[in-house]
Short mmCIF file of C-alpha atoms and ligand atoms in Angstrom, two decimals:
data_model
loop_
_atom_site.label_atom_id
_atom_site.label_comp_id
_atom_site.label_asym_id
_atom_site.label_seq_id
_atom_site.Cartn_x
_atom_site.Cartn_y
_atom_site.Cartn_z
CA MET E 26 6.87 4.34 -32.47
CA GLN E 27 8.98 7.48 -32.18
CA HIS E 28 12.12 6.36 -31.67
CA PHE E 29 14.19 2.96 -32.82
CA PRO E 30 15.61 0.68 -29.33
CA ILE E 31 18.83 -0.80 -29.62
CA PHE E 32 21.28 -2.36 -27.18
CA LEU E 33 24.75 -1.12 -28.03
CA ASP E 34 27.74 -3.38 -27.53
CA LEU E 35 30.39 -0.59 -26.12
CA ASP E 36 32.55 -3.42 -24.42
CA GLY E 37 36.23 -1.66 -24.81
CA LYS E 38 34.75 1.07 -26.55
CA THR E 39 35.39 4.88 -26.55
CA VAL E 40 32.70 6.70 -25.66
CA VAL E 41 33.50 10.84 -25.61
CA VAL E 42 31.93 12.89 -22.51
CA SER E 43 31.99 16.43 -22.91
CA GLY E 44 31.85 17.77 -19.52
CA GLY E 45 32.92 17.77 -16.05
CA GLY E 46 30.09 17.73 -13.39
CA GLU E 47 27.70 15.85 -11.78
CA ALA E 48 25.82 14.99 -14.94
CA ALA E 49 28.96 13.78 -16.79
CA LEU E 50 29.57 11.38 -13.69
CA ALA E 51 26.15 9.89 -14.04
CA LYS E 52 26.68 9.44 -17.99
CA ALA E 53 30.28 8.18 -17.35
CA ARG E 54 28.92 5.89 -14.62
CA LEU E 55 26.63 4.24 -17.12
CA ILE E 56 29.14 3.93 -19.89
CA MET E 57 31.38 2.12 -17.70
CA ALA E 58 28.54 -0.28 -16.48
CA ALA E 59 28.27 -1.53 -19.84
CA GLY E 60 31.92 -2.10 -20.58
CA GLY E 61 32.80 1.27 -22.28
CA ILE E 62 35.56 3.46 -21.90
CA PRO E 63 34.25 7.47 -21.21
CA THR E 64 36.88 10.13 -22.88
CA ILE E 65 35.97 13.09 -20.59
CA ILE E 66 36.93 16.66 -22.06
CA SER E 67 36.52 19.55 -20.33
CA SER E 68 38.78 22.46 -18.75
CA GLU E 69 37.11 22.25 -15.35
CA ILE E 70 36.77 18.62 -13.98
CA GLU E 71 35.45 18.20 -10.87
CA PRO E 72 37.55 16.24 -8.23
CA ALA E 73 34.85 13.76 -7.26
CA LEU E 74 34.51 13.23 -10.82
CA GLN E 75 38.63 12.38 -11.35
CA ASN E 76 38.67 10.34 -7.98
CA GLU E 77 36.17 8.17 -8.80
CA LEU E 78 36.86 7.78 -12.81
CA ASN E 79 40.91 7.46 -12.34
CA GLY E 80 42.00 4.82 -13.95
CA ALA E 81 38.30 3.58 -15.65
CA ALA E 82 38.44 7.14 -18.34
CA ARG E 83 40.62 9.17 -19.93
CA PHE E 84 40.63 12.53 -19.38
CA ILE E 85 41.54 15.55 -21.59
CA PHE E 86 41.83 18.67 -19.36
CA ARG E 87 40.86 21.30 -21.83
CA SER E 88 37.81 22.57 -24.04
CA PRO E 89 36.57 19.75 -26.87
CA LYS E 90 37.94 20.11 -30.09
CA GLN E 91 36.28 19.06 -33.30
CA THR E 92 39.35 16.32 -33.83
CA ASP E 93 38.21 14.91 -30.01
CA PHE E 94 35.30 13.41 -31.44
CA GLY E 95 34.95 10.79 -33.93
CA ALA E 96 34.25 7.96 -31.24
CA PRO E 97 30.70 6.65 -32.31
CA ILE E 98 28.90 8.28 -29.44
CA ALA E 99 28.99 11.19 -27.81
CA ILE E 100 27.53 12.97 -24.73
CA ILE E 101 27.58 16.47 -24.48
CA ALA E 102 26.93 17.05 -20.40
CA ILE E 103 27.33 20.91 -19.62
CA GLU E 104 25.50 23.80 -18.61
CA ASP E 105 25.57 26.29 -21.42
CA GLY E 106 23.21 25.79 -23.81
CA GLU E 107 24.51 27.47 -26.58
CA LEU E 108 27.75 26.03 -25.66
CA ALA E 109 26.26 22.72 -26.11
CA LYS E 110 24.77 23.24 -29.25
CA ILE E 111 28.28 23.86 -31.06
CA TYR E 112 30.17 20.90 -29.60
CA ALA E 113 27.19 18.78 -30.65
CA ALA E 114 27.34 20.13 -34.08
CA MET E 115 30.79 19.10 -34.03
CA ALA E 116 30.34 15.64 -33.02
CA GLN E 117 27.97 15.38 -35.46
CA SER E 118 30.40 16.32 -37.96
CA GLN E 119 32.57 13.81 -37.16
CA GLY E 120 30.15 11.20 -37.68
CA SER E 121 29.05 10.55 -33.99
CA LEU E 122 25.89 10.01 -32.55
CA VAL E 123 24.74 12.94 -30.07
CA ASN E 124 22.94 12.80 -26.64
CA VAL E 125 22.90 16.74 -25.66
CA VAL E 126 21.75 16.03 -21.44
CA ASP E 127 18.35 17.91 -20.99
CA GLN E 128 18.01 19.48 -24.12
CA PRO E 129 15.85 16.51 -26.50
CA ASP E 130 16.06 19.13 -29.40
CA LEU E 131 19.50 18.29 -30.06
CA CYS E 132 19.74 14.81 -29.34
CA GLU E 133 19.90 11.91 -31.61
CA PHE E 134 19.47 9.21 -29.24
CA ASN E 135 17.82 9.51 -25.58
CA VAL E 136 19.54 7.39 -23.01
CA PRO E 137 16.49 5.63 -21.45
CA SER E 138 15.49 4.59 -18.01
CA ILE E 139 17.73 1.45 -17.15
CA ILE E 140 16.53 -1.97 -15.22
CA ASP E 141 19.75 -4.28 -15.28
CA ARG E 142 19.14 -8.02 -15.14
CA ASP E 143 22.88 -8.49 -16.09
CA SER E 144 21.89 -10.66 -19.51
CA VAL E 145 18.43 -9.30 -19.09
CA THR E 146 18.19 -5.20 -19.56
CA VAL E 147 15.18 -3.61 -20.14
CA ALA E 148 14.99 0.11 -21.76
CA ILE E 149 11.81 2.14 -21.13
CA SER E 150 11.72 5.77 -23.01
CA THR E 151 9.15 8.17 -22.81
CA ASN E 152 10.94 10.25 -25.76
CA GLY E 153 11.97 12.86 -23.14
CA ALA E 154 8.16 13.84 -22.87
CA SER E 155 8.10 12.65 -18.90
CA PRO E 156 11.20 11.71 -16.88
CA VAL E 157 8.98 10.91 -13.99
CA LEU E 158 6.61 8.67 -15.65
CA GLY E 159 9.55 7.25 -16.76
CA ARG E 160 10.70 6.24 -13.59
CA ARG E 161 7.07 5.11 -12.22
CA ILE E 162 7.25 2.38 -15.06
CA ARG E 163 10.66 1.72 -14.06
CA ALA E 164 9.66 0.74 -10.79
CA GLN E 165 6.82 -0.81 -11.54
CA ILE E 166 8.73 -3.31 -14.22
CA GLU E 167 11.57 -3.97 -11.36
CA ALA E 168 9.05 -5.24 -8.99
CA LEU E 169 7.94 -7.65 -11.69
CA LEU E 170 11.39 -8.97 -12.87
CA PRO E 171 12.87 -10.88 -10.02
CA ALA E 172 16.36 -9.74 -8.85
CA ARG E 173 18.08 -13.05 -9.92
CA LEU E 174 16.24 -13.02 -13.39
CA GLY E 175 19.78 -12.34 -15.38
CA ASP E 176 20.72 -15.91 -13.73
CA VAL E 177 17.95 -17.89 -15.37
CA ALA E 178 19.39 -16.18 -18.46
CA THR E 179 22.51 -16.95 -17.71
CA PHE E 180 21.57 -20.54 -16.94
CA ALA E 181 19.74 -20.97 -20.23
CA ALA E 182 22.75 -19.63 -22.37
CA LYS E 183 24.92 -22.41 -21.00
CA PHE E 184 23.11 -25.25 -21.66
CA ARG E 185 21.77 -23.58 -25.34
CA GLU E 186 23.94 -25.85 -27.14
CA ALA E 187 23.09 -28.91 -24.96
CA VAL E 188 19.58 -28.38 -25.81
CA LYS E 189 20.03 -27.89 -29.73
CA ASP E 190 22.27 -31.30 -29.23
CA MET E 191 19.24 -33.46 -27.46
CA ILE E 192 16.03 -31.79 -27.81
CA ARG E 193 13.74 -32.63 -31.44
CA PRO E 194 13.45 -29.05 -33.06
CA ALA E 195 10.19 -29.33 -32.77
CA ARG E 196 9.91 -29.52 -29.19
CA ARG E 197 12.30 -27.26 -28.30
CA ARG E 198 10.19 -24.14 -27.72
CA ALA E 199 7.85 -26.19 -25.23
CA PHE E 200 11.44 -27.70 -23.67
CA TRP E 201 12.23 -23.70 -22.92
CA GLU E 202 8.61 -22.65 -21.84
CA ARG E 203 8.97 -25.95 -19.79
CA VAL E 204 12.07 -24.75 -18.12
CA ILE E 205 11.66 -21.22 -17.88
CA ASP E 206 8.01 -21.38 -16.19
CA GLY E 207 8.52 -24.24 -13.87
CA PRO E 208 10.62 -25.69 -11.02
CA ILE E 209 14.21 -25.17 -12.92
CA ALA E 210 13.49 -21.89 -13.32
CA ASN E 211 12.39 -21.31 -9.91
CA ALA E 212 15.27 -23.05 -8.47
CA VAL E 213 17.60 -20.50 -10.32
CA LEU E 214 15.66 -17.49 -8.95
CA ARG E 215 16.06 -18.99 -5.67
CA GLY E 216 19.78 -19.06 -6.13
CA ASP E 217 19.77 -23.07 -5.72
CA SER E 218 21.75 -23.55 -8.95
CA VAL E 219 22.97 -26.97 -7.82
CA ALA E 220 19.35 -28.22 -7.94
CA ALA E 221 18.71 -26.24 -11.25
CA GLU E 222 21.22 -27.83 -13.31
CA LYS E 223 20.40 -31.52 -11.60
CA GLN E 224 16.78 -30.87 -12.90
CA MET E 225 17.90 -29.68 -16.14
CA LEU E 226 20.08 -32.80 -16.84
CA ALA E 227 17.53 -35.16 -15.63
CA GLU E 228 14.78 -32.92 -18.04
CA LEU E 229 17.14 -33.34 -21.63
CA ASN E 230 17.53 -36.78 -20.92
CA THR E 231 13.56 -37.66 -20.83
CA PHE E 232 12.19 -35.05 -22.07
CA ASN E 233 12.12 -36.34 -25.87
CA ALA E 234 9.78 -39.31 -25.09
CA GLU E 235 7.67 -38.01 -22.42
CA ALA E 236 4.20 -36.26 -22.64
CA LEU E 237 4.48 -32.28 -21.73
CA ARG E 238 3.97 -32.90 -18.21
CA GLY E 239 2.51 -29.62 -16.11
CA SER E 240 3.01 -28.36 -12.77
CA VAL E 241 0.88 -27.14 -9.92
CA HIS E 242 2.08 -24.04 -7.73
CA ILE E 243 0.21 -24.13 -4.05
CA VAL E 244 0.31 -19.71 -3.83
CA GLY E 245 -0.43 -18.06 -0.88
CA ALA E 246 -2.58 -14.72 -1.75
CA GLY E 247 -1.92 -13.03 1.87
CA PRO E 248 -5.01 -11.75 3.66
CA GLY E 249 -6.71 -9.29 0.76
CA ASP E 250 -4.62 -6.12 -0.15
CA PRO E 251 -3.17 -6.96 -3.26
CA ASP E 252 -0.03 -5.03 -2.19
CA LEU E 253 0.59 -7.97 0.35
CA LEU E 254 1.30 -10.73 -2.18
CA THR E 255 4.60 -11.56 -2.71
CA LEU E 256 6.40 -10.92 -6.12
CA ARG E 257 6.69 -14.75 -6.61
CA ALA E 258 2.92 -14.97 -6.09
CA LEU E 259 2.33 -12.32 -8.88
CA ARG E 260 4.75 -14.12 -11.35
CA LEU E 261 2.86 -17.05 -10.49
CA LEU E 262 -0.29 -15.89 -11.41
CA GLN E 263 1.02 -14.30 -14.40
CA SER E 264 2.39 -17.60 -15.85
CA ALA E 265 -0.45 -20.13 -14.83
CA ASP E 266 -2.84 -21.27 -17.33
CA ILE E 267 -5.57 -22.23 -14.89
CA ILE E 268 -6.17 -20.77 -11.61
CA PHE E 269 -7.70 -22.43 -8.34
CA PHE E 270 -9.15 -20.24 -5.90
CA ASP E 271 -10.86 -20.26 -2.91
CA ARG E 272 -13.77 -17.73 -1.38
CA LEU E 273 -10.88 -15.45 0.38
CA VAL E 274 -9.29 -14.49 -2.65
CA GLY E 275 -10.89 -11.04 -3.72
CA ASP E 276 -10.98 -9.96 -7.47
CA GLU E 277 -8.47 -7.30 -6.80
CA ILE E 278 -5.99 -10.26 -6.89
CA LEU E 279 -7.40 -12.41 -9.23
CA ASN E 280 -7.47 -9.61 -12.26
CA LEU E 281 -3.55 -9.46 -11.55
CA ALA E 282 -3.41 -13.27 -13.18
CA ARG E 283 -2.89 -13.31 -16.73
CA ARG E 284 -5.77 -12.51 -19.00
CA ASP E 285 -6.60 -15.71 -20.41
CA ALA E 286 -6.06 -17.80 -17.68
CA GLU E 287 -8.69 -19.93 -16.80
CA ARG E 288 -10.09 -19.05 -13.19
CA VAL E 289 -12.09 -21.89 -11.53
CA PHE E 290 -13.69 -20.80 -7.95
CA VAL E 291 -13.58 -23.94 -5.30
CA GLY E 292 -13.88 -21.91 -2.18
CA LYS E 293 -15.21 -23.52 0.81
CA ALA E 294 -17.41 -21.63 2.87
CA LYS E 295 -17.57 -23.42 6.41
CA ALA E 296 -19.70 -26.46 6.05
CA ASP E 297 -20.97 -25.36 2.62
CA HIS E 298 -17.42 -26.56 0.52
CA ALA E 299 -18.40 -25.60 -3.09
CA LEU E 300 -16.22 -28.65 -3.73
CA PRO E 301 -15.18 -31.65 -1.70
CA GLN E 302 -11.24 -31.53 -1.04
CA ARG E 303 -10.65 -34.75 -2.78
CA GLU E 304 -12.51 -33.39 -5.98
CA ILE E 305 -10.51 -30.14 -5.92
CA GLU E 306 -7.35 -32.45 -5.96
CA ALA E 307 -8.82 -34.43 -8.90
CA LEU E 308 -9.20 -31.37 -10.98
CA MET E 309 -5.59 -29.97 -10.09
CA VAL E 310 -3.95 -33.94 -11.04
CA ALA E 311 -6.18 -33.97 -14.45
CA ALA E 312 -4.88 -30.15 -15.07
CA ALA E 313 -1.40 -30.70 -14.69
CA GLN E 314 -1.61 -34.21 -16.67
CA ALA E 315 -2.74 -32.29 -19.24
CA GLY E 316 0.25 -30.04 -19.23
CA LYS E 317 -0.97 -26.99 -18.23
CA THR E 318 0.78 -24.57 -15.49
CA VAL E 319 -1.33 -24.51 -12.62
CA VAL E 320 -1.79 -22.40 -9.77
CA ARG E 321 -3.59 -23.00 -6.62
CA LEU E 322 -4.49 -19.69 -5.14
CA LYS E 323 -5.09 -19.84 -1.54
CA GLY E 324 -6.28 -17.13 1.31
CA GLY E 325 -3.21 -16.11 3.61
CA ASP E 326 -0.72 -18.70 3.79
CA PRO E 327 -1.21 -21.88 2.21
CA PHE E 328 0.13 -23.81 5.03
CA VAL E 329 -1.60 -22.01 8.10
CA PHE E 330 -5.49 -23.76 8.08
CA GLY E 331 -5.05 -23.83 4.47
CA ARG E 332 -5.21 -27.60 4.02
CA GLY E 333 -1.53 -27.07 1.69
CA GLY E 334 -0.17 -29.81 3.23
CA GLU E 335 -2.86 -32.45 2.45
CA GLU E 336 -2.98 -30.82 -1.27
CA LEU E 337 0.31 -31.40 -1.21
CA GLU E 338 0.56 -34.98 -0.49
CA SER E 339 -1.80 -35.86 -2.89
CA LEU E 340 -0.47 -34.18 -5.55
CA ARG E 341 3.25 -35.63 -4.93
CA LYS E 342 1.30 -39.38 -4.72
CA ALA E 343 -0.16 -38.48 -8.44
CA GLY E 344 3.15 -37.98 -9.35
CA ILE E 345 2.60 -34.41 -9.98
CA GLU E 346 5.48 -31.24 -9.95
CA VAL E 347 4.16 -29.20 -7.22
CA ASP E 348 5.83 -26.15 -5.05
CA VAL E 349 5.03 -23.59 -2.54
CA THR E 350 4.93 -19.98 -2.15
CA PRO E 351 4.29 -18.53 1.13
CA GLY E 352 2.02 -15.84 1.88
CA ILE E 353 1.24 -13.25 4.46
CA THR E 354 -1.29 -15.13 7.15
CA ALA E 355 -4.17 -13.50 8.39
CA ALA E 356 -2.60 -12.95 12.01
CA VAL E 357 0.18 -11.05 10.44
CA GLY E 358 -1.24 -9.13 8.01
CA CYS E 359 -4.59 -8.09 10.35
CA ALA E 360 -2.05 -7.17 13.37
CA ALA E 361 -0.01 -5.14 11.15
CA SER E 362 -3.21 -3.12 9.66
CA VAL E 363 -4.61 -2.40 13.13
CA SER E 364 -1.22 -1.27 14.72
CA LEU E 365 -1.28 -4.45 17.13
CA PRO E 366 2.16 -6.22 17.99
CA LEU E 367 1.84 -9.99 18.20
CA THR E 368 4.67 -9.92 20.70
CA HIS E 369 6.19 -7.23 22.74
CA ARG E 370 9.10 -7.49 25.16
CA ASP E 371 6.63 -6.12 28.07
CA TYR E 372 3.58 -8.06 27.23
CA ALA E 373 3.81 -10.89 25.15
CA GLN E 374 6.68 -13.29 25.00
CA ALA E 375 5.04 -15.63 22.68
CA VAL E 376 2.06 -16.52 20.40
CA THR E 377 -0.31 -18.90 18.80
CA PHE E 378 -2.20 -19.30 16.35
CA VAL E 379 -5.07 -21.84 16.98
CA THR E 380 -8.21 -22.61 14.50
CA GLY E 381 -11.74 -22.22 16.43
CA HIS E 382 -13.13 -24.28 13.90
CA ALA E 383 -15.33 -27.51 15.30
CA LYS E 384 -18.37 -29.71 14.57
CA GLY E 385 -21.81 -28.60 15.55
CA ASP E 386 -21.75 -27.22 18.83
CA ALA E 387 -18.65 -28.39 20.27
CA ASP E 388 -16.21 -26.61 22.09
CA PRO E 389 -13.01 -26.27 20.00
CA SER E 390 -10.53 -29.26 21.29
CA LEU E 391 -7.98 -27.04 22.63
CA ASP E 392 -5.72 -27.05 25.43
CA TRP E 393 -6.88 -23.77 27.19
CA ARG E 394 -4.86 -24.21 29.91
CA ALA E 395 -1.64 -23.92 27.99
CA LEU E 396 -3.60 -21.23 25.80
CA ALA E 397 -4.90 -19.21 28.85
CA THR E 398 -1.02 -18.93 30.24
CA LEU E 399 -0.26 -14.82 30.86
CA ASN E 400 2.35 -13.50 28.39
CA ASN E 401 0.88 -15.23 25.48
CA THR E 402 -0.98 -13.54 22.51
CA LEU E 403 -3.66 -16.14 21.08
CA VAL E 404 -4.68 -15.49 17.23
CA VAL E 405 -7.98 -17.62 16.59
CA TYR E 406 -8.57 -18.38 13.20
CA MET E 407 -12.06 -19.18 12.25
CA GLY E 408 -13.25 -18.59 15.71
CA VAL E 409 -16.09 -16.38 15.26
CA GLY E 410 -19.03 -18.84 15.83
CA LYS E 411 -17.21 -20.58 18.62
CA ALA E 412 -16.26 -17.13 20.21
CA GLN E 413 -18.77 -17.44 23.41
CA GLN E 414 -17.08 -20.88 24.36
CA ILE E 415 -13.75 -19.63 23.62
CA SER E 416 -13.95 -16.53 26.04
CA ALA E 417 -15.64 -18.88 28.80
CA GLN E 418 -13.00 -21.66 28.53
CA MET E 419 -10.27 -18.82 28.19
CA ILE E 420 -11.51 -17.10 31.50
CA ALA E 421 -12.63 -20.82 33.57
CA HIS E 422 -8.40 -21.46 32.93
CA GLY E 423 -7.54 -18.50 34.80
CA ARG E 424 -7.08 -15.87 32.03
CA ALA E 425 -8.33 -12.58 33.39
CA PRO E 426 -11.86 -11.20 32.19
CA SER E 427 -10.23 -8.19 31.66
CA THR E 428 -7.25 -9.36 29.53
CA PRO E 429 -8.00 -6.90 26.31
CA VAL E 430 -8.95 -8.64 22.85
CA ALA E 431 -9.44 -7.13 19.54
CA VAL E 432 -11.70 -8.36 16.97
CA VAL E 433 -10.30 -7.75 13.05
CA GLU E 434 -13.10 -8.43 10.22
CA ASN E 435 -11.88 -8.37 6.45
CA GLY E 436 -8.33 -7.32 7.75
CA THR E 437 -6.51 -5.09 4.94
CA ARG E 438 -9.18 -4.86 2.90
CA ALA E 439 -11.30 -1.77 2.43
CA ASN E 440 -14.28 -2.85 4.39
CA GLU E 441 -12.05 -4.08 7.22
CA ILE E 442 -14.07 -3.44 10.67
CA ALA E 443 -11.83 -3.85 13.98
CA VAL E 444 -13.02 -3.46 17.83
CA LYS E 445 -11.30 -4.27 20.95
CA GLY E 446 -12.71 -4.80 24.02
CA SER E 447 -12.22 -7.30 27.23
CA LEU E 448 -11.78 -11.04 26.82
CA ALA E 449 -15.33 -11.31 28.86
CA GLU E 450 -16.93 -8.96 26.14
CA LEU E 451 -15.71 -11.11 23.26
CA PRO E 452 -19.12 -11.85 22.22
CA ARG E 453 -20.73 -8.65 22.39
CA ILE E 454 -18.20 -7.51 20.52
CA ILE E 455 -19.13 -9.53 18.01
CA GLN E 456 -22.37 -8.91 18.45
CA ALA E 457 -22.17 -5.26 18.52
CA ALA E 458 -20.24 -4.72 15.46
CA LYS E 459 -21.82 -7.77 13.42
CA ILE E 460 -19.01 -9.51 12.73
CA SER E 461 -20.03 -11.95 9.93
CA GLY E 462 -16.89 -12.02 7.57
CA PRO E 463 -13.34 -14.05 7.59
CA ALA E 464 -12.17 -12.46 11.18
CA LEU E 465 -9.55 -13.14 13.58
CA LEU E 466 -9.72 -12.87 17.93
CA ILE E 467 -6.87 -11.72 18.88
CA ILE E 468 -6.54 -12.29 22.87
CA GLY E 469 -3.69 -10.95 25.02
CA GLU E 470 -1.97 -7.96 26.78
CA VAL E 471 -0.83 -6.63 22.72
CA ALA E 472 -4.72 -6.20 21.63
CA ALA E 473 -4.99 -3.02 24.08
CA LEU E 474 -2.00 -1.17 22.13
CA SER E 475 -4.18 -1.75 18.97
CA ASP E 476 -5.77 0.91 17.15
CA ALA E 477 -8.94 -1.11 16.86
CA ASP E 478 -12.15 0.94 17.72
CA ASP E 479 -13.24 0.81 21.22
CA LEU E 480 -16.30 -1.54 22.01
CA ILE E 481 -17.63 1.74 23.83
CA SER E 482 -17.44 3.60 20.48
CA ILE E 483 -20.32 1.13 19.17
CA VAL E 484 -22.42 0.52 22.21
CA GLY E 485 -22.40 3.52 24.13
CA ASP E 486 -20.91 3.92 27.79
CA HIS E 487 -22.90 0.30 29.32
CA ARG E 488 -20.79 -2.13 29.56
CA SER E 489 -21.42 -5.14 31.08
CA ALA E 490 -19.50 -8.49 31.37
CA ALA E 491 -21.23 -10.00 28.23
N1 LIG W 19 -4.60 -19.92 5.16
C1 LIG W 19 -5.10 -18.42 5.87
C2 LIG W 19 -6.40 -18.89 6.67
C3 LIG W 19 -7.54 -19.78 6.24
S1 LIG W 19 -8.58 -20.27 7.55
C4 LIG W 19 -4.30 -17.72 6.50
O1 LIG W 19 -3.20 -18.17 6.28
O2 LIG W 19 -4.63 -16.45 6.42
C5 LIG W 19 -9.94 -19.00 7.01
C6 LIG W 19 -10.25 -17.98 8.54
O3 LIG W 19 -8.73 -17.09 8.36
C7 LIG W 19 -10.91 -17.26 8.28
O4 LIG W 19 -11.87 -17.63 9.18
C8 LIG W 19 -10.39 -15.80 9.33
O5 LIG W 19 -10.35 -16.26 10.98
C9 LIG W 19 -9.33 -15.85 8.96
N2 LIG W 19 -8.65 -15.00 8.01
C10 LIG W 19 -8.69 -14.84 6.69
N3 LIG W 19 -7.90 -13.73 6.13
C11 LIG W 19 -8.70 -13.01 6.84
C12 LIG W 19 -8.64 -11.30 7.21
N4 LIG W 19 -8.62 -10.66 5.71
N5 LIG W 19 -9.19 -10.49 8.00
C13 LIG W 19 -9.42 -11.27 9.03
N6 LIG W 19 -9.58 -12.88 9.17
C14 LIG W 19 -9.27 -13.73 8.31
#
């Protein structure tokens, strides 16, 4: 560690700022954000600075003298390097700690990159070596810390005394972990302070008597690209003790989980379930009852053809605390990835998501007449194996054979394949592009707008009505 980080209480205290330009203004803003009072000393002070700080700062309209310094902190924000050196020496001789903007050699302290969540402050320093790197790190941490994180700290502070009074010392840490990692902090982060306080009071009254309970978070992992995870999904992955994941969830996403979290594959390939649904549910109940924070990670969104509803119900029945985090569903992810607007004022006033899944050779039992209406975009999940029937039924129920369709396999992933053609050609598209992975069929005029490859570019110019 090259420098020693500390957090100063500036509330009501003076900080001397030598300089009257942009750099001085930037520092004055920071000082004021922390409750300090800047004293701006400069023979020239820009009107913009004067206007903004008027009433909040003190001004001395001349060059600084030795006796102007003496506050614990001084910031020199002027362009003339030689003069800056002289002022820095003056301030030091008066016992101030000095920062000289853009002159690391003259600094006794650096002003870090700051992430501000009220009571939670994160400061980053590269010791002046690379401000750009500092900003990059800051952006990464910003993304990890929920916007309402400060509210969680404030909420915790509010209950600190009550917890001291009511929770046995040996269990206090476990209590706080439960609050911070569980539904109470989640409620605060959602902005639902009423629910959070209600749950907190209930928890305070029952915690001593109870064995430690865990909880289950049913989390949508999105269509594959880890960039499309929600921030909440990422946060939950990093607090999980154990993760139950599906076939559709890739390594890139699992690698974002807490390093020592246990990972359990329970994924289903159609007709070849790795674990029956009941067993998956029983495993989750057992883990939660053992006090673990369980994440049930599902491809796309848990409530879109994801059996999230069933899992939610059976976990609730077993008395487990459970909540749901949405994910970007495949239809939405794939559409964006191939520039296909699912609705469009000129072509599609509705969009319908259906599953093509059906037992054996049977047709999916769908209301084809309704689905075949014009101006509807139809998105079929799990429809590859039934493409022949889907195409035939749609045409039989009145959709034109020339209606554009797009097939997107492994959408948003590195191995994405997207091909478009006509409804009549749908089975041929699948055959020609050798679609075998998870894929969506998107049927409707809007498919023509997508930048999927044209079937012709794959099979040559010998189209036939499939
Ligand atoms: N809950 C998921 C859907 C699960 S059903 C969601 O909201 O997306 C599984 C089907 O989703 C697959 O058979 C396929 O039709 C579709 N699917 C999931 N991920 C996909 C992807 N990256 N590209 C194309 N289709 C995908």
